[in-house]
mmCIF file of C-alpha atoms in Angstrom:
data_model
loop_
_atom_site.group_PDB
_atom_site.id
_atom_site.type_symbol
_atom_site.label_atom_id
_atom_site.label_comp_id
_atom_site.label_asym_id
_atom_site.label_seq_id
_atom_site.Cartn_x
_atom_site.Cartn_y
_atom_site.Cartn_z
ATOM 1 C CA MET A 1 333.400 170.663 195.207
ATOM 2 C CA THR A 2 335.428 169.008 197.823
ATOM 3 C CA MET A 3 337.439 165.230 197.151
ATOM 4 C CA MET A 4 334.929 163.949 199.643
ATOM 5 C CA THR A 5 331.871 165.432 197.777
ATOM 6 C CA THR A 6 333.717 164.361 194.711
ATOM 7 C CA VAL A 7 334.641 160.815 195.838
ATOM 8 C CA LEU A 8 331.044 160.567 197.075
ATOM 9 C CA THR A 9 329.036 162.376 193.529
ATOM 10 C CA GLN A 10 331.039 159.499 192.313
ATOM 11 C CA LEU A 11 329.991 156.501 193.742
ATOM 12 C CA LEU A 12 326.342 157.699 194.017
ATOM 13 C CA ASN A 13 326.459 157.524 190.166
ATOM 14 C CA SER A 14 328.060 154.152 189.701
ATOM 15 C CA THR A 15 325.218 152.961 192.381
ATOM 16 C CA ILE A 16 322.452 154.391 190.190
ATOM 17 C CA HIS A 17 324.126 153.428 186.947
ATOM 18 C CA SER A 18 324.592 149.292 188.781
ATOM 19 C CA ILE A 19 320.744 149.264 189.677
ATOM 20 C CA LYS A 20 319.807 149.812 186.482
ATOM 21 C CA MET A 21 322.501 146.952 184.920
ATOM 22 C CA VAL A 22 321.208 144.577 187.732
ATOM 23 C CA ILE A 23 317.607 145.099 188.346
ATOM 24 C CA PRO A 24 315.699 144.339 185.303
ATOM 25 C CA ALA A 25 312.768 146.950 185.414
ATOM 26 C CA GLY A 26 311.714 150.349 184.616
ATOM 27 C CA ILE A 27 313.279 152.012 187.141
ATOM 28 C CA GLN A 28 312.457 155.901 188.712
ATOM 29 C CA ILE A 29 315.764 158.539 190.313
ATOM 30 C CA GLU A 30 314.141 160.597 192.164
ATOM 31 C CA LYS A 31 316.158 163.703 193.402
ATOM 32 C CA PRO A 32 319.402 162.682 195.965
ATOM 33 C CA THR A 33 319.079 164.501 199.232
ATOM 34 C CA LEU A 34 321.348 164.456 201.823
ATOM 35 C CA TYR A 35 321.037 162.250 204.838
ATOM 36 C CA THR A 36 321.481 163.103 208.434
ATOM 37 C CA ALA A 37 319.087 160.449 210.446
ATOM 38 C CA ASN A 38 320.895 158.312 212.065
ATOM 39 C CA SER A 39 318.481 154.652 211.721
ATOM 40 C CA ILE A 40 317.555 153.179 208.477
ATOM 41 C CA ARG A 41 313.495 153.520 208.554
ATOM 42 C CA SER A 42 312.869 149.630 206.096
ATOM 43 C CA SER A 43 311.565 145.906 206.918
ATOM 44 C CA LEU A 44 314.526 145.112 205.707
ATOM 45 C CA SER A 45 317.785 146.151 204.496
ATOM 46 C CA VAL A 46 321.445 145.228 203.447
ATOM 47 C CA LEU A 47 324.485 146.720 204.151
ATOM 48 C CA ILE A 48 327.239 146.210 201.959
ATOM 49 C CA GLY A 49 330.654 147.683 203.212
ATOM 50 C CA MET A 50 332.961 149.342 200.686
ATOM 51 C CA THR A 51 337.114 149.664 201.560
ATOM 52 C CA GLY A 52 339.911 150.841 198.779
ATOM 53 C CA GLN A 53 340.504 154.072 198.720
ATOM 54 C CA VAL A 54 336.834 154.776 198.868
ATOM 55 C CA HIS A 55 335.918 153.771 202.620
ATOM 56 C CA GLY A 56 331.847 153.972 202.912
ATOM 57 C CA GLN A 57 328.864 152.404 202.953
ATOM 58 C CA LEU A 58 326.122 150.970 200.408
ATOM 59 C CA VAL A 59 322.795 150.401 202.219
ATOM 60 C CA ILE A 60 319.776 149.489 200.137
ATOM 61 C CA GLY A 61 316.740 148.989 201.949
ATOM 62 C CA GLY A 62 313.048 148.797 200.816
ATOM 63 C CA THR A 63 309.987 146.649 201.628
ATOM 64 C CA ALA A 64 309.710 142.724 201.729
ATOM 65 C CA SER A 65 307.089 142.674 199.872
ATOM 66 C CA LEU A 66 309.044 144.758 197.191
ATOM 67 C CA PHE A 67 312.352 142.443 197.625
ATOM 68 C CA SER A 68 310.073 139.486 196.859
ATOM 69 C CA GLN A 69 309.155 140.918 193.973
ATOM 70 C CA ILE A 70 312.337 141.119 192.731
ATOM 71 C CA SER A 71 313.873 138.057 193.008
ATOM 72 C CA GLN A 72 310.371 137.532 190.202
ATOM 73 C CA MET A 73 311.350 140.143 188.272
ATOM 74 C CA MET A 74 315.023 138.003 187.810
ATOM 75 C CA TYR A 75 314.281 134.841 188.996
ATOM 76 C CA GLY A 76 310.534 134.021 188.163
ATOM 77 C CA MET A 77 309.968 133.443 191.453
ATOM 78 C CA MET A 78 308.610 135.067 194.470
ATOM 79 C CA LEU A 79 311.018 134.382 197.901
ATOM 80 C CA GLU A 80 309.837 135.050 201.240
ATOM 81 C CA GLY A 81 312.053 133.344 204.842
ATOM 82 C CA GLU A 82 315.101 133.257 204.869
ATOM 83 C CA MET A 83 315.063 132.489 200.961
ATOM 84 C CA LEU A 84 314.118 136.383 200.333
ATOM 85 C CA GLU A 85 316.864 137.358 203.387
ATOM 86 C CA SER A 86 319.467 135.603 200.662
ATOM 87 C CA PHE A 87 318.618 136.619 198.031
ATOM 88 C CA THR A 88 317.918 139.960 199.503
ATOM 89 C CA CYS A 89 322.404 139.758 200.768
ATOM 90 C CA GLU A 90 322.610 138.575 196.875
ATOM 91 C CA LEU A 91 321.422 142.010 195.485
ATOM 92 C CA GLY A 92 323.371 143.958 197.667
ATOM 93 C CA ASN A 93 326.428 142.028 196.534
ATOM 94 C CA MET A 94 325.454 142.107 193.131
ATOM 95 C CA ILE A 95 324.288 145.830 193.065
ATOM 96 C CA ALA A 96 328.156 146.121 194.888
ATOM 97 C CA GLY A 97 330.296 144.424 192.674
ATOM 98 C CA GLN A 98 329.236 146.755 189.932
ATOM 99 C CA LEU A 99 329.395 149.366 191.549
ATOM 100 C CA VAL A 100 333.234 148.413 192.369
ATOM 101 C CA THR A 101 333.395 147.200 188.577
ATOM 102 C CA HIS A 102 331.936 150.714 187.449
ATOM 103 C CA ALA A 103 334.021 153.448 190.303
ATOM 104 C CA SER A 104 337.552 151.640 189.137
ATOM 105 C CA ASN A 105 337.004 152.592 185.196
ATOM 106 C CA GLN A 106 337.003 156.398 186.889
ATOM 107 C CA GLN A 107 339.674 155.369 188.567
ATOM 108 C CA LEU A 108 338.971 154.395 191.898
ATOM 109 C CA THR A 109 340.388 151.347 193.414
ATOM 110 C CA MET A 110 337.177 149.794 195.618
ATOM 111 C CA ASP A 111 336.813 146.488 197.632
ATOM 112 C CA ILE A 112 333.801 145.732 198.940
ATOM 113 C CA THR A 113 332.723 143.359 202.351
ATOM 114 C CA PRO A 114 330.229 140.749 202.564
ATOM 115 C CA PRO A 115 326.655 141.957 203.113
ATOM 116 C CA THR A 116 325.576 142.237 206.311
ATOM 117 C CA LEU A 117 321.468 141.439 206.424
ATOM 118 C CA LEU A 118 319.511 144.529 208.208
ATOM 119 C CA VAL A 119 315.453 143.357 209.383
ATOM 120 C CA GLY A 120 313.561 146.943 211.130
ATOM 121 C CA GLU A 121 314.907 149.661 211.949
ATOM 122 C CA THR A 122 318.858 149.572 212.455
ATOM 123 C CA SER A 123 320.941 152.271 213.509
ATOM 124 C CA MET A 124 324.362 154.053 211.817
ATOM 125 C CA LYS A 125 327.323 156.010 213.187
ATOM 126 C CA GLY A 126 330.566 156.923 212.356
ATOM 127 C CA PHE A 127 329.155 158.515 208.638
ATOM 128 C CA GLN A 128 330.831 161.929 207.785
ATOM 129 C CA LYS A 129 328.610 161.860 204.405
ATOM 130 C CA ALA A 130 325.640 160.687 203.746
ATOM 131 C CA ILE A 131 323.351 160.416 200.370
ATOM 132 C CA LEU A 132 319.445 159.099 200.255
ATOM 133 C CA VAL A 133 318.629 157.978 197.037
ATOM 134 C CA PRO A 134 314.914 157.145 196.404
ATOM 135 C CA ILE A 135 314.326 154.619 193.225
ATOM 136 C CA ASN A 136 311.486 153.001 192.103
ATOM 137 C CA ILE A 137 311.133 150.345 190.740
ATOM 138 C CA GLU A 138 308.265 150.554 188.135
ATOM 139 C CA GLU A 139 304.719 149.653 189.816
ATOM 140 C CA LYS A 140 306.557 147.751 192.600
ATOM 141 C CA GLY A 141 307.465 150.113 195.210
ATOM 142 C CA THR A 142 310.597 152.069 196.433
ATOM 143 C CA LEU A 143 313.745 151.188 197.433
ATOM 144 C CA SER A 144 316.232 153.968 199.705
ATOM 145 C CA VAL A 145 319.365 153.645 198.543
ATOM 146 C CA ILE A 146 322.056 155.472 200.981
ATOM 147 C CA VAL A 147 326.093 155.815 200.418
ATOM 148 C CA THR A 148 328.265 157.005 202.752
ATOM 149 C CA VAL A 149 331.655 158.033 203.099
ATOM 150 C CA HIS A 150 334.077 158.313 205.979
ATOM 151 C CA GLU A 151 337.053 160.131 206.185
#
């Protein structure tokens, strides 16, 4: 296994761990696949850059309805509009923060950038390897989680 593959695997495991810690629901992890597309086809996504020992991105995408349902599970209310967009960014921030903490336990020194909201289909460029993991949130829908690594 190459060093990049090892790092990507650690990031992926840390991401899954983080999502399970942050989202208070039954979560089903689907089979990860190599992500080769150049675009994200979600109505709402959040992108967080990773810096430090590892350079890459974490992208969490889904429908506005799914993010609204997650907000209801976490805070007791369905959000919409600007509040939903703000929540989506904060959810990404919480997951990425947990990811960095979990990765540091595995001797990976990392930091994260502020979240960037992506609305509609968005193109992604500049990554060397990327993994897509569909994550089913119990009876709510599927989040598309993409982890990229740059050299």
